[in-house]
PDB file of N, CA and C in Angstrom:
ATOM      1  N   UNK X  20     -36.872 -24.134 -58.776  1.00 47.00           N
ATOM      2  CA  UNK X  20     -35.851 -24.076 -57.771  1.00 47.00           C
ATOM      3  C   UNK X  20     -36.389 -24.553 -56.448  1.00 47.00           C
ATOM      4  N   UNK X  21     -35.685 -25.405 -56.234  1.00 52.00           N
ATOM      5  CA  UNK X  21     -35.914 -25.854 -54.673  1.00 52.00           C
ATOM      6  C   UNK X  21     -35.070 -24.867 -53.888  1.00 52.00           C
ATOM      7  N   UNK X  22     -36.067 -25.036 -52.539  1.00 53.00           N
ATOM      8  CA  UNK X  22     -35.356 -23.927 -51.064  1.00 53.00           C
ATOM      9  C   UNK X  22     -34.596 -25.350 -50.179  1.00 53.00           C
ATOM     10  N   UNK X  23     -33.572 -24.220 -49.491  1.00 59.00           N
ATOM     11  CA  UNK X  23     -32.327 -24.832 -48.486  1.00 59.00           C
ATOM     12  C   UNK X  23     -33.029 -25.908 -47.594  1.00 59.00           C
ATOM     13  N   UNK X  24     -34.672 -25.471 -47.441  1.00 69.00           N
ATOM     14  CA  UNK X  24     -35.579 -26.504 -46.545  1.00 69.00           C
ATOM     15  C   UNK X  24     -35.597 -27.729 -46.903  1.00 69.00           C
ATOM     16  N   UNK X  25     -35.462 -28.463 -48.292  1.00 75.00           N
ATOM     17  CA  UNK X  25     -35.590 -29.148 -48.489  1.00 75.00           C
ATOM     18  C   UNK X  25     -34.486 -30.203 -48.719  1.00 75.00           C
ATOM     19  N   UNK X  26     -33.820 -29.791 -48.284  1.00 76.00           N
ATOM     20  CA  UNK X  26     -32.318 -30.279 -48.576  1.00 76.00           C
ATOM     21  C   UNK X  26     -31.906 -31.095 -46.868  1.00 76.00           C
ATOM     22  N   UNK X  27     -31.443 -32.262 -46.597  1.00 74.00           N
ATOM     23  CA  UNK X  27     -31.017 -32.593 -45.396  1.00 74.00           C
ATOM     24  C   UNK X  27     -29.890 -31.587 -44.567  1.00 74.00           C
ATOM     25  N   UNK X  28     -30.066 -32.045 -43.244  1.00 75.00           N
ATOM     26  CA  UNK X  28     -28.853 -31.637 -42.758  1.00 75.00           C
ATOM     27  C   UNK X  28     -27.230 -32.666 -42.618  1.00 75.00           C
ATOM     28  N   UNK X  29     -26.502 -32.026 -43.194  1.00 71.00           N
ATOM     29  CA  UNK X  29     -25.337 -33.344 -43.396  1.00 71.00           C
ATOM     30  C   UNK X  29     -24.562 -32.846 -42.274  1.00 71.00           C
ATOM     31  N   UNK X  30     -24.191 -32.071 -41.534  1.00 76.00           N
ATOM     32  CA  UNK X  30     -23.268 -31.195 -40.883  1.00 76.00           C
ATOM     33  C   UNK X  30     -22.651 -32.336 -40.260  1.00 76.00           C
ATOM     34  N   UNK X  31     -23.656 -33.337 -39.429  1.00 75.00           N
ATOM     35  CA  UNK X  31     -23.396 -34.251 -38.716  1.00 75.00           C
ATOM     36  C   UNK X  31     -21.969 -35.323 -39.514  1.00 75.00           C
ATOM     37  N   UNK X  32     -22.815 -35.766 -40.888  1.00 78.00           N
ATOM     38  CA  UNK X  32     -21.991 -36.307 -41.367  1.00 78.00           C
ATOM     39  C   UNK X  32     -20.754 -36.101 -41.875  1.00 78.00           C
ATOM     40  N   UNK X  33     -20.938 -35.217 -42.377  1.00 79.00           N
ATOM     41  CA  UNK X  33     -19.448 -34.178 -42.592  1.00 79.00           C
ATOM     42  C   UNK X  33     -18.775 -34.380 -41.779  1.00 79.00           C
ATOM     43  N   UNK X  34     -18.596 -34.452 -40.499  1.00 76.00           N
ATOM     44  CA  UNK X  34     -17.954 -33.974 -39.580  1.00 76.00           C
ATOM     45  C   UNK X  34     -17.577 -35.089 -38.849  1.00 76.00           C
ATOM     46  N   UNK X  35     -18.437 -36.467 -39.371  1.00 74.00           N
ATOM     47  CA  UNK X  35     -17.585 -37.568 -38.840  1.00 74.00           C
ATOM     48  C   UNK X  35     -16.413 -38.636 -40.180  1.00 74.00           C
ATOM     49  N   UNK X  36     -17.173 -37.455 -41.371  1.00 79.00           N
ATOM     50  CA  UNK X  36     -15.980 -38.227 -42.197  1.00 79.00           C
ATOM     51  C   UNK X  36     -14.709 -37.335 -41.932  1.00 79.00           C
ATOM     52  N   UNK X  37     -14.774 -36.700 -41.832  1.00 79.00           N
ATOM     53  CA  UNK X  37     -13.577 -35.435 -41.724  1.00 79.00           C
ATOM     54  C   UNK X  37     -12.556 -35.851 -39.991  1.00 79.00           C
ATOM     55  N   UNK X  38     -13.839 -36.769 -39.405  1.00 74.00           N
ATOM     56  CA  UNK X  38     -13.233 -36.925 -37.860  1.00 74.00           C
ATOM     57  C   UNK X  38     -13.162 -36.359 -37.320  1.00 74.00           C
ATOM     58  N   UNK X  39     -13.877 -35.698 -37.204  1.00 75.00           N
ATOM     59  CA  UNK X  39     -14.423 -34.156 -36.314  1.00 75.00           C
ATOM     60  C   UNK X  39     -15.717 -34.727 -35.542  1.00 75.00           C
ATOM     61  N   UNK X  40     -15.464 -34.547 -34.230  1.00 73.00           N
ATOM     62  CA  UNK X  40     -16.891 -35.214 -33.463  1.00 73.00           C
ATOM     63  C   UNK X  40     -17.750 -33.678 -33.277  1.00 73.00           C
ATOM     64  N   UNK X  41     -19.001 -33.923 -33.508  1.00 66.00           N
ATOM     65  CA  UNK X  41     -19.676 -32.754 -33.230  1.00 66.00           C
ATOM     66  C   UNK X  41     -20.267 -33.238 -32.049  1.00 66.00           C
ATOM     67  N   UNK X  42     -20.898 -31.619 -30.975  1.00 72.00           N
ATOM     68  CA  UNK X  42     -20.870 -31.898 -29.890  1.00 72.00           C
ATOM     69  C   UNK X  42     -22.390 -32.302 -29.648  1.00 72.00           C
ATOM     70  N   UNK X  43     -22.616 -32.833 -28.573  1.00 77.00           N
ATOM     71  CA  UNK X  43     -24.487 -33.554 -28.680  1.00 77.00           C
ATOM     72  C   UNK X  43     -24.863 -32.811 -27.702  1.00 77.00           C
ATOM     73  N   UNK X  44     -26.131 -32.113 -27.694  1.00 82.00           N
ATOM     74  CA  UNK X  44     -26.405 -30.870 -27.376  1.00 82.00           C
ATOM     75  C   UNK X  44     -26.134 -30.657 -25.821  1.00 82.00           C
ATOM     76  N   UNK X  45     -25.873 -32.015 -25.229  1.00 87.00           N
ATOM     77  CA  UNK X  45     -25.524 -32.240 -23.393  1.00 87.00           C
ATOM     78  C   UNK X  45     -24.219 -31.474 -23.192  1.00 87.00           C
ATOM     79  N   UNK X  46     -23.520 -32.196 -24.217  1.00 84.00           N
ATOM     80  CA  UNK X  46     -22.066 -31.545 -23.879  1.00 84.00           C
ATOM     81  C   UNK X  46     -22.116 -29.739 -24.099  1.00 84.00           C
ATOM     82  N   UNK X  47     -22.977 -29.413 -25.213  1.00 84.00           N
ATOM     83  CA  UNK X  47     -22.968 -28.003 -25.192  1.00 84.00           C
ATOM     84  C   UNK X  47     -23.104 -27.205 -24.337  1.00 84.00           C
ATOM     85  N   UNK X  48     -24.762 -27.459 -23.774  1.00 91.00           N
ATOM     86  CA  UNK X  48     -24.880 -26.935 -22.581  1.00 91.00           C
ATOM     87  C   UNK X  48     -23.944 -27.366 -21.339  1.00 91.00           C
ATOM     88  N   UNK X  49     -23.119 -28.262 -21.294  1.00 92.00           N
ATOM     89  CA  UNK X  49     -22.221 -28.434 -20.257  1.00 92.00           C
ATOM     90  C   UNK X  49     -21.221 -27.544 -20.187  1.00 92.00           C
ATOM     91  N   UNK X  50     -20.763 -27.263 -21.626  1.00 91.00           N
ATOM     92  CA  UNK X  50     -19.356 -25.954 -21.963  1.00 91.00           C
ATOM     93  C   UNK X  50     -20.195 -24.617 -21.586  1.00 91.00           C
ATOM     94  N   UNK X  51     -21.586 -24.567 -21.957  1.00 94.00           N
ATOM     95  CA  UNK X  51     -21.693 -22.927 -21.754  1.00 94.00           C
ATOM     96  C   UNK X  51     -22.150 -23.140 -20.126  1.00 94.00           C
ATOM     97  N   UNK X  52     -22.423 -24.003 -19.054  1.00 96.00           N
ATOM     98  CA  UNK X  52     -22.294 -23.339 -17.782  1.00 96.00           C
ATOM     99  C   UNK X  52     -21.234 -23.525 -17.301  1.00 96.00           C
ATOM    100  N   UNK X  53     -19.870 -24.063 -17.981  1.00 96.00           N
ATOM    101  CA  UNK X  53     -18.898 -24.258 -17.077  1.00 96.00           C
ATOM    102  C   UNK X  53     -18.217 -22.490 -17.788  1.00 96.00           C
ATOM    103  N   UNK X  54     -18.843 -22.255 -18.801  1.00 97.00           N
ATOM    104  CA  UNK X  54     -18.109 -20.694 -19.047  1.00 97.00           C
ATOM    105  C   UNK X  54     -18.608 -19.888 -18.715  1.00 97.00           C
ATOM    106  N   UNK X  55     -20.067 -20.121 -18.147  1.00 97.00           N
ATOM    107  CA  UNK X  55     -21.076 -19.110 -17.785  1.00 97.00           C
ATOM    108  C   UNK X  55     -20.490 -19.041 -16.162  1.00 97.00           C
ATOM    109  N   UNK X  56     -20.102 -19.673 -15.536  1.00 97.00           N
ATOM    110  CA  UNK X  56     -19.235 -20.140 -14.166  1.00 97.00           C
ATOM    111  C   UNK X  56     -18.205 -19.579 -13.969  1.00 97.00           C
ATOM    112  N   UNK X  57     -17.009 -19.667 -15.255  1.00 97.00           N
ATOM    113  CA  UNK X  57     -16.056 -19.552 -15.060  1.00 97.00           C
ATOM    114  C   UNK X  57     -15.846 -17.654 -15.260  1.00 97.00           C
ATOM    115  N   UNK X  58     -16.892 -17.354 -16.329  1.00 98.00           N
ATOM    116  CA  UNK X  58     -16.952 -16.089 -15.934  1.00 98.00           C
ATOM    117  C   UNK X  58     -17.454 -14.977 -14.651  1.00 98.00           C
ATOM    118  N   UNK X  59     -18.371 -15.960 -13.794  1.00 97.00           N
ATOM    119  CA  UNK X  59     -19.059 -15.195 -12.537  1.00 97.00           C
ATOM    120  C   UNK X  59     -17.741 -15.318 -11.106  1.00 97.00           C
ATOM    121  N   UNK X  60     -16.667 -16.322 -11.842  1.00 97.00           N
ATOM    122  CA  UNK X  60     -15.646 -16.621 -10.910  1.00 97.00           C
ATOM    123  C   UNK X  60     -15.119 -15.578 -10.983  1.00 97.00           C
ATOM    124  N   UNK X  61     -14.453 -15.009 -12.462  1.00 98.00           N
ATOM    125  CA  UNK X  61     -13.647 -14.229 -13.114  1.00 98.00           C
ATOM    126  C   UNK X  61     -14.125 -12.756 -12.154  1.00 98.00           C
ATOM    127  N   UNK X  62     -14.987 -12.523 -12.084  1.00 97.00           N
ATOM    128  CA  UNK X  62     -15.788 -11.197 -12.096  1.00 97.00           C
ATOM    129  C   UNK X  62     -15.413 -10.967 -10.704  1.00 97.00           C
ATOM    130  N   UNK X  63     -15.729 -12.210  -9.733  1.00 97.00           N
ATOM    131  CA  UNK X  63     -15.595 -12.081  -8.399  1.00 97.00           C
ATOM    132  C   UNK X  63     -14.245 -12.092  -8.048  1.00 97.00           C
ATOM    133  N   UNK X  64     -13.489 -12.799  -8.719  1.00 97.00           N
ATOM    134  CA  UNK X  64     -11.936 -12.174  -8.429  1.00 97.00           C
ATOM    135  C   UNK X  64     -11.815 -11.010  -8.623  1.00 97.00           C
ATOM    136  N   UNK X  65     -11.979 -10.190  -9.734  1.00 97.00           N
ATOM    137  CA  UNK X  65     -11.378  -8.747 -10.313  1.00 97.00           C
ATOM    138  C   UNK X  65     -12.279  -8.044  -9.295  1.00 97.00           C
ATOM    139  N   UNK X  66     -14.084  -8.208  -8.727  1.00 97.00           N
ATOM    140  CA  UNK X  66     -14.108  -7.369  -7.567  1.00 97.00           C
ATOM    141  C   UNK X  66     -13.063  -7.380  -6.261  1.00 97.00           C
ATOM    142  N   UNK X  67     -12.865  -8.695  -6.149  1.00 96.00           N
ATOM    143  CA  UNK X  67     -12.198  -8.816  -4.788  1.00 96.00           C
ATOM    144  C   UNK X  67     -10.965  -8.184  -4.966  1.00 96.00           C
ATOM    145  N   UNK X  68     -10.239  -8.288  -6.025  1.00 96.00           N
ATOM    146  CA  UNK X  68      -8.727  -7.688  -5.807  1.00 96.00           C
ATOM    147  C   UNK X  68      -8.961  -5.962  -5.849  1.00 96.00           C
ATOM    148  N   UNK X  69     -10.407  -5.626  -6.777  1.00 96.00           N
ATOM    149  CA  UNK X  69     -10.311  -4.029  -6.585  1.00 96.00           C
ATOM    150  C   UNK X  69     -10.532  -3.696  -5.293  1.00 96.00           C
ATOM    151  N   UNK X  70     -11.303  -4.453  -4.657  1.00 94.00           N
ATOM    152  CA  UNK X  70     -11.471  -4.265  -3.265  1.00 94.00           C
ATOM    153  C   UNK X  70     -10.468  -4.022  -2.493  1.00 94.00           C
ATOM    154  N   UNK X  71      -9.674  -5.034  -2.602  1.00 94.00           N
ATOM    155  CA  UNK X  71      -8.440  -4.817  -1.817  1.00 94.00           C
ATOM    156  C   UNK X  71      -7.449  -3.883  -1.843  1.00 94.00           C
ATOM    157  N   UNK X  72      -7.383  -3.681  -3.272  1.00 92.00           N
ATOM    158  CA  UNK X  72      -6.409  -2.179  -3.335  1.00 92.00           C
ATOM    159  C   UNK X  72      -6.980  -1.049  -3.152  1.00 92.00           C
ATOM    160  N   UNK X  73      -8.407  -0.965  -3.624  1.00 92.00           N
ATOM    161  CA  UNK X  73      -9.081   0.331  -2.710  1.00 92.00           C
ATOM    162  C   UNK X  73      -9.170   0.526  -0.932  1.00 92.00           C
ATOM    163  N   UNK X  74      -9.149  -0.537  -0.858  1.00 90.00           N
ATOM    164  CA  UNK X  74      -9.322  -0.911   1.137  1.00 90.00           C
ATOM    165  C   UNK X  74      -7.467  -0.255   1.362  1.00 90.00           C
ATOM    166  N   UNK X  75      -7.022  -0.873   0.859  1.00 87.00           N
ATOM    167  CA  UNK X  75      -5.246  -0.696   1.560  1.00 87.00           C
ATOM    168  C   UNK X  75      -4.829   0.874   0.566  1.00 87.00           C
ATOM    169  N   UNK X  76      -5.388   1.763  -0.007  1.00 87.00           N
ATOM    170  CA  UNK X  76      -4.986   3.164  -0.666  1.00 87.00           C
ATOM    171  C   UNK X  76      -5.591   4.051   0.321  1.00 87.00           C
ATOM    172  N   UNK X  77      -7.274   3.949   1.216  1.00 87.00           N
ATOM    173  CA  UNK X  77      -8.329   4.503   1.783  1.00 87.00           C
ATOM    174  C   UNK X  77      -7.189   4.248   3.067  1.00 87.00           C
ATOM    175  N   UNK X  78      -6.690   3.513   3.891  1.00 83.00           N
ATOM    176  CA  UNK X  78      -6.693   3.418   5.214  1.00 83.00           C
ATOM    177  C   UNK X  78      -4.950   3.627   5.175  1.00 83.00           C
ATOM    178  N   UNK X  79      -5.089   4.595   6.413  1.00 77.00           N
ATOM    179  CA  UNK X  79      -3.326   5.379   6.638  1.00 77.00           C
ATOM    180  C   UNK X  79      -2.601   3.882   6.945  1.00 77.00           C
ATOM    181  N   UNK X  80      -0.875   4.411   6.405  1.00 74.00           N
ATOM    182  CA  UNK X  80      -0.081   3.168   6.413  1.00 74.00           C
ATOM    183  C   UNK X  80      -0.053   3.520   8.135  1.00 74.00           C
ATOM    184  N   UNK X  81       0.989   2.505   8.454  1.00 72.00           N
ATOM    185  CA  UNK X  81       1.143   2.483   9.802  1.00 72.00           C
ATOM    186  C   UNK X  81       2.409   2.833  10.110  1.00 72.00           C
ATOM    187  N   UNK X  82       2.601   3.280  11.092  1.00 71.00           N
ATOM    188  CA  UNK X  82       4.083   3.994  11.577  1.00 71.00           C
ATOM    189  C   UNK X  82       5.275   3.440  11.472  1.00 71.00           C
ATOM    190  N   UNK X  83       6.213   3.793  10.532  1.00 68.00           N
ATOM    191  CA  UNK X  83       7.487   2.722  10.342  1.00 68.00           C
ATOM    192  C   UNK X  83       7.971   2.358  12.156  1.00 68.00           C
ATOM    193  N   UNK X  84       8.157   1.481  11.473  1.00 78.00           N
ATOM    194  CA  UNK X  84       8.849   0.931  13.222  1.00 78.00           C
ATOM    195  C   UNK X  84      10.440   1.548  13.496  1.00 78.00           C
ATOM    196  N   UNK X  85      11.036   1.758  12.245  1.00 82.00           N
ATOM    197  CA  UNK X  85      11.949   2.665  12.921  1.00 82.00           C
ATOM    198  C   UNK X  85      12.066   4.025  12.799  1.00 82.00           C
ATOM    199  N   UNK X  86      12.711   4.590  13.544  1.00 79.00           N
ATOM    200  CA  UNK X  86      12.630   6.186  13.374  1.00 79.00           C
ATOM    201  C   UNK X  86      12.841   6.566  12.032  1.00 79.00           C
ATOM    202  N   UNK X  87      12.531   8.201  11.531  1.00 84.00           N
ATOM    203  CA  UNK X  87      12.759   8.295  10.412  1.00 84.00           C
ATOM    204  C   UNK X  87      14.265   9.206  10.806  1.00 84.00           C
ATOM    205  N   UNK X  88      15.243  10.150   9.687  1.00 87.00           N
ATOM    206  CA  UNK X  88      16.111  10.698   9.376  1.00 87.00           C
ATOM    207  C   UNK X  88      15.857  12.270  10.339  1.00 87.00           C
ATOM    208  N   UNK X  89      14.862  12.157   9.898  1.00 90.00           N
ATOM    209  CA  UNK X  89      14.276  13.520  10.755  1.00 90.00           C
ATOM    210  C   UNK X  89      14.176  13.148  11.869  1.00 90.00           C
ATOM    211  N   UNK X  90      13.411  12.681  12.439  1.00 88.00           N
ATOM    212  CA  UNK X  90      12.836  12.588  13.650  1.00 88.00           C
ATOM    213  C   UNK X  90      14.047  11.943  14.499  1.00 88.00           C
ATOM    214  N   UNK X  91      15.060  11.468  14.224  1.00 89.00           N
ATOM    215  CA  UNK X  91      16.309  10.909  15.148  1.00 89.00           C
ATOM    216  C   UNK X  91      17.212  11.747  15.076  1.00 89.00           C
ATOM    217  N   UNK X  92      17.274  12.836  14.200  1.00 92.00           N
ATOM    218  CA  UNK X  92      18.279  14.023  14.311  1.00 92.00           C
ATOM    219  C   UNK X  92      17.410  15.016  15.461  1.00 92.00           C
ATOM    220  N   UNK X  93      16.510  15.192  15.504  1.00 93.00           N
ATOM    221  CA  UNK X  93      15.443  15.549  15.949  1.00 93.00           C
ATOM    222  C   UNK X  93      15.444  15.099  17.854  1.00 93.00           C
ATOM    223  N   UNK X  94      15.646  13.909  17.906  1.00 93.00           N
ATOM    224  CA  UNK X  94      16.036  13.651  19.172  1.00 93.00           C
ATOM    225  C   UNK X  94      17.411  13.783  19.868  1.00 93.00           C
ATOM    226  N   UNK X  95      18.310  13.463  18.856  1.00 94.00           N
ATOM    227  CA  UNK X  95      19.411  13.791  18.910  1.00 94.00           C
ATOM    228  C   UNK X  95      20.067  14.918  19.693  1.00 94.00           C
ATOM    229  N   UNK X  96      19.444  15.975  18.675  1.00 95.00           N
ATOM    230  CA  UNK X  96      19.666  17.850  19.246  1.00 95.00           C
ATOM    231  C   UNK X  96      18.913  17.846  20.611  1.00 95.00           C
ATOM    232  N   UNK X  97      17.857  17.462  20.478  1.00 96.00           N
ATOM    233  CA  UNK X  97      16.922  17.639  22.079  1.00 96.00           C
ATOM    234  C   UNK X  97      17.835  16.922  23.238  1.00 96.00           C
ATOM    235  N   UNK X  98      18.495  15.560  22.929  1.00 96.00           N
ATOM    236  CA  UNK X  98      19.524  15.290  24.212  1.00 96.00           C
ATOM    237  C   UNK X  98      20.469  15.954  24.445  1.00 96.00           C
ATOM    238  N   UNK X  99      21.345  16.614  23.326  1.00 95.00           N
ATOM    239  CA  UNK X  99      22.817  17.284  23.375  1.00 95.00           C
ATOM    240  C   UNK X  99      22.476  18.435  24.089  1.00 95.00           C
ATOM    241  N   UNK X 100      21.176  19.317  23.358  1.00 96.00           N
ATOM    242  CA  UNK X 100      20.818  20.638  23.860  1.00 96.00           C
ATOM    243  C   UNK X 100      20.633  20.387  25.321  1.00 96.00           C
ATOM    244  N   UNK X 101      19.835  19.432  25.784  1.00 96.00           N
ATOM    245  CA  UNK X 101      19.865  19.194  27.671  1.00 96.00           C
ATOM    246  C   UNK X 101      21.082  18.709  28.478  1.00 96.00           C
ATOM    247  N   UNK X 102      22.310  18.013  27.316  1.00 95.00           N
ATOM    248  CA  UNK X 102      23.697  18.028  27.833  1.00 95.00           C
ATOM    249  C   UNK X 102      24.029  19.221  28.338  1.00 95.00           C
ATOM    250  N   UNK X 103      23.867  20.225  27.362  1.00 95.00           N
ATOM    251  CA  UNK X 103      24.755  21.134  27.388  1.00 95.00           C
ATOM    252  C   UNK X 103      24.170  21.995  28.182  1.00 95.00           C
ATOM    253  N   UNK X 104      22.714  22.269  28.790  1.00 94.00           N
ATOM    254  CA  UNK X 104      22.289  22.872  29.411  1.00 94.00           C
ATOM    255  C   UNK X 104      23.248  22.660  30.868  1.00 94.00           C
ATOM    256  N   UNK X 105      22.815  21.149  31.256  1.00 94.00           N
ATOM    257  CA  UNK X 105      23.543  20.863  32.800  1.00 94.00           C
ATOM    258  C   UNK X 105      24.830  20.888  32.939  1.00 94.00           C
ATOM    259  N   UNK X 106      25.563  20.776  31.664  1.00 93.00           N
ATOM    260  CA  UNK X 106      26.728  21.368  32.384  1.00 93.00           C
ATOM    261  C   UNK X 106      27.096  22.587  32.298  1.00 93.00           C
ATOM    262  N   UNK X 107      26.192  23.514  31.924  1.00 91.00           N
ATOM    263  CA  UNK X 107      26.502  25.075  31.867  1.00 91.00           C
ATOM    264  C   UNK X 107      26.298  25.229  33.578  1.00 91.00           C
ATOM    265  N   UNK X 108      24.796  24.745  33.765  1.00 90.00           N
ATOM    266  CA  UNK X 108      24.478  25.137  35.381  1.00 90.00           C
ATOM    267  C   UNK X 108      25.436  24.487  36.204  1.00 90.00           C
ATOM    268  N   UNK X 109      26.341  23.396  36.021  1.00 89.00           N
ATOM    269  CA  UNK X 109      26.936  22.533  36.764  1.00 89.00           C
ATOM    270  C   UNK X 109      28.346  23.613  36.608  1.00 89.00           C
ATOM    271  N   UNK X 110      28.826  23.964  35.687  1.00 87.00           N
ATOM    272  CA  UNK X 110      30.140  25.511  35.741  1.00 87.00           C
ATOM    273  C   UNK X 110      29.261  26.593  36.774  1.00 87.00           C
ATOM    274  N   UNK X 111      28.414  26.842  36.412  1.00 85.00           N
ATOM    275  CA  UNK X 111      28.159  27.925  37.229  1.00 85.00           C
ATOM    276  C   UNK X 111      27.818  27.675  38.520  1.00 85.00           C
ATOM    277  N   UNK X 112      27.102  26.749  38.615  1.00 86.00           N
ATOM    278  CA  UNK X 112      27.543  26.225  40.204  1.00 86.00           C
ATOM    279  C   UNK X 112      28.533  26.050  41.003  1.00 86.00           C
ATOM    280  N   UNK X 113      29.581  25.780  39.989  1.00 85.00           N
ATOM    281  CA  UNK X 113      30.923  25.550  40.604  1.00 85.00           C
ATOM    282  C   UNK X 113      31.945  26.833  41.119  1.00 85.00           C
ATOM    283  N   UNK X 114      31.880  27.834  39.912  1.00 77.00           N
ATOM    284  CA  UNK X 114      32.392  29.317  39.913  1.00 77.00           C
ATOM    285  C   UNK X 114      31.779  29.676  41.421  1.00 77.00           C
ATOM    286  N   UNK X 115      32.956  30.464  41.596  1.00 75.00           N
ATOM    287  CA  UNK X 115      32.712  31.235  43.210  1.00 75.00           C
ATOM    288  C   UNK X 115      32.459  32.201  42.480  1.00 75.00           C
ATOM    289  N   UNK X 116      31.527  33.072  44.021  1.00 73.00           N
ATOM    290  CA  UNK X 116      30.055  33.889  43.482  1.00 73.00           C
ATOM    291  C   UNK X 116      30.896  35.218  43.542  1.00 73.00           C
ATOM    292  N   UNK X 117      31.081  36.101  43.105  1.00 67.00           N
ATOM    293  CA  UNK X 117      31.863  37.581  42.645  1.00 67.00           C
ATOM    294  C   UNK X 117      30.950  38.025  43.193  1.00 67.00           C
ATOM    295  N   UNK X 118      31.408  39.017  44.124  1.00 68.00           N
ATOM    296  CA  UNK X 118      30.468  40.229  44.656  1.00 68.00           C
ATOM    297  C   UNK X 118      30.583  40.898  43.164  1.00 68.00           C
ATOM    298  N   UNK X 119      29.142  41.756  43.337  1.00 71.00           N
ATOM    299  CA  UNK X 119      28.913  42.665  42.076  1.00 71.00           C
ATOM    300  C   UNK X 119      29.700  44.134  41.765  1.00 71.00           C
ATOM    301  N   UNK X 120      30.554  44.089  40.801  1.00 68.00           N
ATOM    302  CA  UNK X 120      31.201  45.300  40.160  1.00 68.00           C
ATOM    303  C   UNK X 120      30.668  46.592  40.523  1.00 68.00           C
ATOM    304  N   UNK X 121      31.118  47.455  41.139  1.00 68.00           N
ATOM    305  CA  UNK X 121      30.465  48.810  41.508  1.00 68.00           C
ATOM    306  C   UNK X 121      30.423  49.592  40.383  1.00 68.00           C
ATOM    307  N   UNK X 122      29.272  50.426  40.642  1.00 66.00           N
ATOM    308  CA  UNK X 122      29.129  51.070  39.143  1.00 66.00           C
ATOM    309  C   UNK X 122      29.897  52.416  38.981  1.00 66.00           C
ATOM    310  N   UNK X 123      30.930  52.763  37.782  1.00 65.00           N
ATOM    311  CA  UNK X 123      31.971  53.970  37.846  1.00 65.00           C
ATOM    312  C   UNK X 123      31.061  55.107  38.682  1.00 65.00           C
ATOM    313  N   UNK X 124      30.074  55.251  38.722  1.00 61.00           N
ATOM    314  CA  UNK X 124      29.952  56.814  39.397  1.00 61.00           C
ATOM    315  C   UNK X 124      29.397  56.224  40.995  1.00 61.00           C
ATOM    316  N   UNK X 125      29.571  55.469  41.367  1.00 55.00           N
ATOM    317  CA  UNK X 125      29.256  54.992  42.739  1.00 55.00           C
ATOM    318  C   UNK X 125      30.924  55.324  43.217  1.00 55.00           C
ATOM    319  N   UNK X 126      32.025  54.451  42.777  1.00 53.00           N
ATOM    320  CA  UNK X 126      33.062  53.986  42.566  1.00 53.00           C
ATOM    321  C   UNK X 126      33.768  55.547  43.413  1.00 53.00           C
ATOM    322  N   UNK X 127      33.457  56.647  42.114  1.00 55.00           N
ATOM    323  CA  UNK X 127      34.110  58.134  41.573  1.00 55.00           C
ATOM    324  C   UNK X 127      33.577  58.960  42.891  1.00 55.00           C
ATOM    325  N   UNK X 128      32.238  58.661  43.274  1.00 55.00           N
ATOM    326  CA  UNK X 128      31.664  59.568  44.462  1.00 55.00           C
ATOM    327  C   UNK X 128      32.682  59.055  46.143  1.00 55.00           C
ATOM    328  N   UNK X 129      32.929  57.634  45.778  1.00 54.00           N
ATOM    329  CA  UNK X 129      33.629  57.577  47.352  1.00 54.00           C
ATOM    330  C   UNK X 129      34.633  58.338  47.623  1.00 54.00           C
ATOM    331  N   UNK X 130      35.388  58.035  46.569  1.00 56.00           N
ATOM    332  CA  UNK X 130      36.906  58.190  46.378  1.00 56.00           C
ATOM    333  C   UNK X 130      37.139  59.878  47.001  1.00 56.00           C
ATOM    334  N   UNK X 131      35.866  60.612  46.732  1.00 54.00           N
ATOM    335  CA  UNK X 131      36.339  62.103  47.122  1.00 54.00           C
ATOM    336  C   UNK X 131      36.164  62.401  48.614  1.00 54.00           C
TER     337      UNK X 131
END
């Protein structure tokens, strides 16, 4: 019995009767650094985008620019409540001033 050593390699030929170009070892190494590349690209994208969504989850959003539901009902009551203050003082300013009600047993002692 002869060993596999002794036997040629046909792979080549095979593969150009079949019309199959096999690759010549330039082009090989050309595919594995353009994948060896295309993976260090890959890598640096998926850091950069984790980056970014960890950066924008870590740092407070920023203040809506418009008021919220709360906070404008909220101002709301605080103006009406100071409406209603000045024109309470603005009635009572106006009301003429009542001398003060004598008290029944002040009242009961003159009278005798």
């Amino acid at each position: 019995m002869t060993g596999h050593r002794d036997s040629p390699d046909l792979t080549e030929t095979v593969l150009r009767r079949l019309g199959l170009r096999g690759l010549s070892s330039r082009d090989a190494s050309r595919r594995r650094r353009i994948r060896a590349l295309l993976r260090v690209a890959m890598c640096l994208a998926v850091t950069g985008a984790a980056g970014v969504i960890i950066l924008r989850t870590m740092t407070s959003p920023a203040p809506p620019s418009e008021p919220t539901i709360s906070s404008a009902i909220r101002h709301d009551m605080e103006r009406h409540a100071r409406t209603i203050d000045r024109t309470v003082r603005s009635i009572r300013a106006l009301a003429p001033t009542l001398p003060e009600p004598a008290s029944p047993a002040v009242g009961a002692a003159a009278e005798r």
